Structure formats: structure tokens, C-alpha cells
Amino acid sequence: MPVAASAIYFLNLRGDVLINRLYRDDVGGNMVDAFRIHIMQTKELGTCPVRQIGGCSFLYMRISNVYIVIVVSSNANVACAFKFVAEAVVLFKSYFGGAFDEDAIRNNFVLIYELLDEIMDFGYPQNLSPEILKLYITQEGVRSPFSSKHSDKPVPNATLQVTGAVGWRREGLLYKKNEVFLDIVESVNLLMSSKGSVLRCDVSGKILMKCFLSGMPDLKLGLNDKIGLEKESQLKSRPIKSGKTIELDDVTFHQCVNLTRFNSEKTVSFVPPDGEFELMKYRITEGVNLPFRVLPTIKELGRTRMEVNVKVKSVFGAKMFALGVVVKVPVPKQTAKTSFQVTSGRAKYNASIDCLVWKIKKFPGQTESTMSAEVELISTMVEKKSWTRPPIQMEFQVPMFTASGLRVRFLKVWEKSGYNTVEWVRYITKAGSYEIRC
């Protein structure tokens, strides 16, 4: 269920009420005293953001030197309550010039009361979009002299924006050249054993878009995900074409995506915001294409010498290449001297992080490079514990490659004026937590 807040309080660090608003009559006006006595004046403050006293729950969050407390008397949605607080703070900052603290609240009592009446009705959250609220609450807040300069673009047709389904895009946009940029950015997380077996592997990805489109366009995005292709074949009564399909997990969309259409047709349809935004996020745990394989060999020769051999193989296509490849091989803290032999790139010892750092600016696909190093250690008389080898870490970027195999099948733009558009699609895979035990 939604928040159904009974009251909201803004307190300073001493527990004084700066401003409050009662939305329901199921709690008394002295509920803030219970919060001050049982939470603020005890060691419980900060241990848990949700506390229950009597028949009421207190959901609180500290922003700068202000506590925002929501009081509920029913079993409310806690995540929704904290989301409301976070969005409300963003709204207040947009009116106050980027500042939200005790002074900003004291200087803007009237404006805050007006906003509280708009963003919550009978305890239920309403529209918190700064762009929309500024259409009909035009009063400017008292700004700090250090706040950023206020510059808002006028937005026409406020009634349509507030009551319609497209509150994230204003009407009347016009561009000489209509373009859409789509980036699929993935981070590969890997934990591999010293023998080469994969212990943990997943991909976290996001689709970033930048739209410069006139009017109110409708976009349709098709991916090679398994569920979407199966649904399309059912609707068109056609068999699925041969090719790799992937299963997306933990998918989250931007608010512009038509979820009803996605549930029925499994296609991503949306009216995009103007400019840059994150369309969706996803995760993949099966069928991951690892861009690199690392084969390390570390030998400890007595107490004063080590031999390190690391072979890195690129598994992606021969026409592709990786940029900014960095391999970090941990060594003991008592390292005194190192010597290297590398087939490509440069290697050196970084004493601040106790690692041999091997850097390769450009790593072609379907190739391999090796690094050999001799490490001399300082001999100590004190018997120490055996060195626990931390994993080898990698950093890289591979353009036009996706570890998940995700591909854009089509990106269609429709607008009633029928203008032509230019679509740009890029792929890039980065290293997340890419570790190999040695």
C-alpha cells in the first residue's frame, strides 16, 4: 500500500520543530514529543531509520542539519516513504537554489507549506516533479548567496503536463536535426580460481539514451532477449529466427516506459525525455562472454625471491580491441626490487598499493600478452605468517562488445509530422570487479 502518512515533521538537531503538517486525525499533535524523548534523547538515533512507539511508526531521515520525520499509524510502505522524502528534498533544493538546511527552511516557511499541500494529499504522495510544480507554484524561494543561479525553461501547457501521462517531456520542442543516441554499457564481474574455473560471474548493464527529437515522438526498442523474441513470434505467427537470445534478470525501467505494453507485447515502448536519461538497467548471470582470460603463475623461491608470470588472453573478436587495460598483481609489502619482461605495454612496481601494475593502452582481440617479473624481498629475522595472496585485478574497456550478448534489433521513431531521424547505437563493456585468484 502507499505511504498513508499521518504527519510529517521537520526538526533541527536539538529536536525543535521547524515546520510540520498533519494530514490525518489518527495521531495527536504531540507525537513529535515521543520521537524527541524516545529516539533523539537516547542512543537509538541513527541505529535504525524506522522505530515503532505505541501504535505509531516513525520513519526518519537526516538531511544536512535537519531531520525529516514521517509518522504513520498503519502498516505503510517504508520504501515508498523514504523515496518520497528523497524526492521532496530534491524538489525543495530546486526552489532554494540547491541548499536544504535549517536556515533554508526558516527562510521559506510559506513556500514549504504550499509545496507540502501539493506533494501529499491526505497522506498519499502526489506529483513531486520540480518541472511540473514550478508551472503553477511560481513563487521563488529565498536563496543562499552560495547557491547556483536559478534558470528554468518555461514549460507550456501545464494542465496537460500535470494530468497527462507524459510529465517528463514538454511540448513544443524543435530541432533542426533529429537524432537519437543509444549506449549499452555493461560491467563484467568475475571471480576466477587459480586453475581457471569460474567461481562467480555476472553482468550489470544499463541502456543510456540521449534524444534530440522534435515534437512528441513515440519510440520502440527491440532487443534480442528471449522473452521478447518469443512474444513477437507468437504475435506474428512466425518461428524464432536463429541467433543468440539472452535472458534478462532484475530489469528496471525509466518511468517513461509503457509497462502495460511491455507486459503484453514484451517490447520497450516509450515517449522519451528530452536530452540524456537512463532507459533501463538489467543483470545477466548466464551465458556471459568473458572478454579476457588470465593465467597466473606465482612461485615463492625461499624467503627473499618470487617469480611472477601472467598470461592474458583476449577472447573477443579479432577486429575488436580493448582500451586502458590494467593488470594489478599483488606482492608482499617487503618487496625491495623488481625486474620485468613484457611482450606489450609497460609494467612497474607501485609501492603504495603493493602491486605490480601492468598497463596496455590497446589490446587487440584474439591475441595474448605475457608479463614475467622477478621480485626480491627484504629478508627479516622475525618469523611472520605466510603471505595470503590477494586476487589479481583487471581494468579494461572494450568498445562495440557486450559480455551478455545483448544487441539492439531495431529502434523505431514515430512522430505525427513524419520527420526523418538518425539513430546511433554504441556498445561498451567495462571491468567491474574482475578478479583472478593466484
GROMACS .gro file of N, CA, C and O in nm, residues 7-12 15-23 29 32 36 66-71 92 96 100-102 104-117:
model
  172
    7ALA      N    1   0.139   1.239   0.949
    7ALA     CA    2   0.200   1.369   0.973
    7ALA      C    3   0.344   1.367   0.925
    7ALA      O    4   0.405   1.260   0.911
    8ILE      N    5   0.397   1.484   0.899
    8ILE     CA    6   0.537   1.499   0.862
    8ILE      C    7   0.595   1.615   0.941
    8ILE      O    8   0.531   1.720   0.955
    9TYR      N    9   0.715   1.594   0.997
    9TYR     CA   10   0.780   1.694   1.080
    9TYR      C   11   0.920   1.723   1.025
    9TYR      O   12   0.988   1.631   0.977
   10PHE      N   13   0.961   1.848   1.038
   10PHE     CA   14   1.098   1.889   1.008
   10PHE      C   15   1.158   1.941   1.138
   10PHE      O   16   1.109   2.041   1.194
   11LEU      N   17   1.261   1.872   1.188
   11LEU     CA   18   1.322   1.906   1.316
   11LEU      C   19   1.469   1.944   1.295
   11LEU      O   20   1.535   1.892   1.205
   12ASN      N   21   1.518   2.031   1.383
   12ASN     CA   22   1.662   2.058   1.382
   12ASN      C   23   1.732   1.957   1.472
   12ASN      O   24   1.668   1.868   1.530
   15GLY      N   25   1.599   1.897   1.819
   15GLY     CA   26   1.466   1.842   1.833
   15GLY      C   27   1.356   1.945   1.826
   15GLY      O   28   1.238   1.912   1.846
   16ASP      N   29   1.391   2.071   1.796
   16ASP     CA   30   1.289   2.175   1.782
   16ASP      C   31   1.216   2.158   1.649
   16ASP      O   32   1.277   2.130   1.545
   17VAL      N   33   1.085   2.179   1.652
   17VAL     CA   34   1.004   2.166   1.531
   17VAL      C   35   1.020   2.291   1.446
   17VAL      O   36   0.987   2.402   1.490
   18LEU      N   37   1.072   2.274   1.326
   18LEU     CA   38   1.086   2.386   1.234
   18LEU      C   39   0.957   2.409   1.156
   18LEU      O   40   0.913   2.523   1.137
   19ILE      N   41   0.897   2.300   1.112
   19ILE     CA   42   0.772   2.306   1.037
   19ILE      C   43   0.709   2.168   1.041
   19ILE      O   44   0.779   2.066   1.049
   20ASN      N   45   0.577   2.162   1.040
   20ASN     CA   46   0.509   2.032   1.040
   20ASN      C   47   0.376   2.044   0.967
   20ASN      O   48   0.322   2.154   0.949
   21ARG      N   49   0.325   1.930   0.926
   21ARG     CA   50   0.197   1.925   0.855
   21ARG      C   51   0.125   1.798   0.895
   21ARG      O   52   0.178   1.687   0.882
   22LEU      N   53   0.002   1.812   0.947
   22LEU     CA   54  -0.081   1.698   0.983
   22LEU      C   55  -0.175   1.667   0.867
   22LEU      O   56  -0.250   1.755   0.823
   23TYR      N   57  -0.172   1.544   0.819
   23TYR     CA   58  -0.256   1.504   0.707
   23TYR      C   59  -0.377   1.422   0.751
   23TYR      O   60  -0.475   1.413   0.678
   29GLY      N   61  -0.119   1.577   1.802
   29GLY     CA   62  -0.020   1.677   1.767
   29GLY      C   63   0.107   1.669   1.848
   29GLY      O   64   0.207   1.734   1.817
   32VAL      N   65   0.545   1.431   1.806
   32VAL     CA   66   0.685   1.467   1.792
   32VAL      C   67   0.758   1.461   1.926
   32VAL      O   68   0.878   1.436   1.932
   36ARG      N   69   1.113   1.279   2.010
   36ARG     CA   70   1.224   1.351   2.074
   36ARG      C   71   1.272   1.277   2.200
   36ARG      O   72   1.392   1.264   2.224
   66VAL      N   73   1.897   1.876   0.941
   66VAL     CA   74   1.752   1.866   0.955
   66VAL      C   75   1.710   1.720   0.956
   66VAL      O   76   1.760   1.640   0.875
   67TYR      N   77   1.621   1.685   1.049
   67TYR     CA   78   1.558   1.553   1.050
   67TYR      C   79   1.419   1.565   0.990
   67TYR      O   80   1.339   1.649   1.032
   68ILE      N   81   1.389   1.482   0.890
   68ILE     CA   82   1.255   1.474   0.833
   68ILE      C   83   1.191   1.347   0.886
   68ILE      O   84   1.242   1.237   0.865
   69VAL      N   85   1.080   1.363   0.958
   69VAL     CA   86   1.015   1.252   1.026
   69VAL      C   87   0.875   1.234   0.970
   69VAL      O   88   0.796   1.330   0.966
   70ILE      N   89   0.844   1.114   0.924
   70ILE     CA   90   0.709   1.079   0.879
   70ILE      C   91   0.647   0.988   0.984
   70ILE      O   92   0.708   0.887   1.023
   71VAL      N   93   0.528   1.022   1.030
   71VAL     CA   94   0.456   0.943   1.130
   71VAL      C   95   0.341   0.871   1.060
   71VAL      O   96   0.261   0.935   0.990
   92PHE      N   97   1.268   2.064  -0.292
   92PHE     CA   98   1.299   2.183  -0.212
   92PHE      C   99   1.428   2.248  -0.259
   92PHE      O  100   1.438   2.371  -0.268
   96PHE      N  101   1.512   2.630  -0.360
   96PHE     CA  102   1.600   2.706  -0.271
   96PHE      C  103   1.738   2.731  -0.331
   96PHE      O  104   1.827   2.780  -0.264
  100PHE      N  105   1.951   2.291   0.125
  100PHE     CA  106   1.844   2.242   0.211
  100PHE      C  107   1.901   2.221   0.351
  100PHE      O  108   1.971   2.123   0.377
  101ASP      N  109   1.874   2.315   0.438
  101ASP     CA  110   1.920   2.307   0.576
  101ASP      C  111   1.824   2.387   0.663
  101ASP      O  112   1.718   2.432   0.616
  102GLU      N  113   1.859   2.404   0.790
  102GLU     CA  114   1.770   2.473   0.884
  102GLU      C  115   1.744   2.617   0.840
  102GLU      O  116   1.630   2.665   0.847
  104ALA      N  117   1.752   2.741   0.534
  104ALA     CA  118   1.666   2.743   0.415
  104ALA      C  119   1.520   2.722   0.453
  104ALA      O  120   1.430   2.784   0.396
  105ILE      N  121   1.494   2.634   0.551
  105ILE     CA  122   1.357   2.609   0.595
  105ILE      C  123   1.300   2.732   0.665
  105ILE      O  124   1.186   2.773   0.640
  106ARG      N  125   1.378   2.794   0.752
  106ARG     CA  126   1.329   2.912   0.824
  106ARG      C  127   1.301   3.028   0.729
  106ARG      O  128   1.212   3.110   0.755
  107ASN      N  129   1.374   3.037   0.620
  107ASN     CA  130   1.355   3.146   0.525
  107ASN      C  131   1.243   3.121   0.425
  107ASN      O  132   1.209   3.211   0.347
  108ASN      N  133   1.187   3.000   0.424
  108ASN     CA  134   1.087   2.966   0.321
  108ASN      C  135   0.965   2.894   0.380
  108ASN      O  136   0.916   2.797   0.321
  109PHE      N  137   0.917   2.941   0.497
  109PHE     CA  138   0.803   2.876   0.561
  109PHE      C  139   0.682   2.868   0.469
  109PHE      O  140   0.623   2.762   0.449
  110VAL      N  141   0.642   2.981   0.412
  110VAL     CA  142   0.520   2.987   0.332
  110VAL      C  143   0.530   2.896   0.210
  110VAL      O  144   0.436   2.821   0.177
  111LEU      N  145   0.644   2.901   0.142
  111LEU     CA  146   0.663   2.818   0.023
  111LEU      C  147   0.660   2.670   0.058
  111LEU      O  148   0.600   2.589  -0.015
  112ILE      N  149   0.721   2.631   0.168
  112ILE     CA  150   0.723   2.489   0.206
  112ILE      C  151   0.582   2.439   0.238
  112ILE      O  152   0.543   2.329   0.198
  113TYR      N  153   0.504   2.520   0.309
  113TYR     CA  154   0.366   2.480   0.338
  113TYR      C  155   0.286   2.462   0.208
  113TYR      O  156   0.207   2.368   0.195
  114GLU      N  157   0.308   2.550   0.114
  114GLU     CA  158   0.237   2.539  -0.014
  114GLU      C  159   0.279   2.413  -0.088
  114GLU      O  160   0.195   2.343  -0.147
  115LEU      N  161   0.407   2.382  -0.085
  115LEU     CA  162   0.455   2.262  -0.152
  115LEU      C  163   0.406   2.136  -0.082
  115LEU      O  164   0.370   2.037  -0.149
  116LEU      N  165   0.404   2.136   0.051
  116LEU     CA  166   0.357   2.019   0.124
  116LEU      C  167   0.211   1.988   0.094
  116LEU      O  168   0.168   1.872   0.095
  117ASP      N  169   0.132   2.092   0.068
  117ASP     CA  170  -0.009   2.070   0.033
  117ASP      C  171  -0.023   2.010  -0.106
  117ASP      O  172  -0.122   1.943  -0.136
   0.00000   0.00000   0.00000
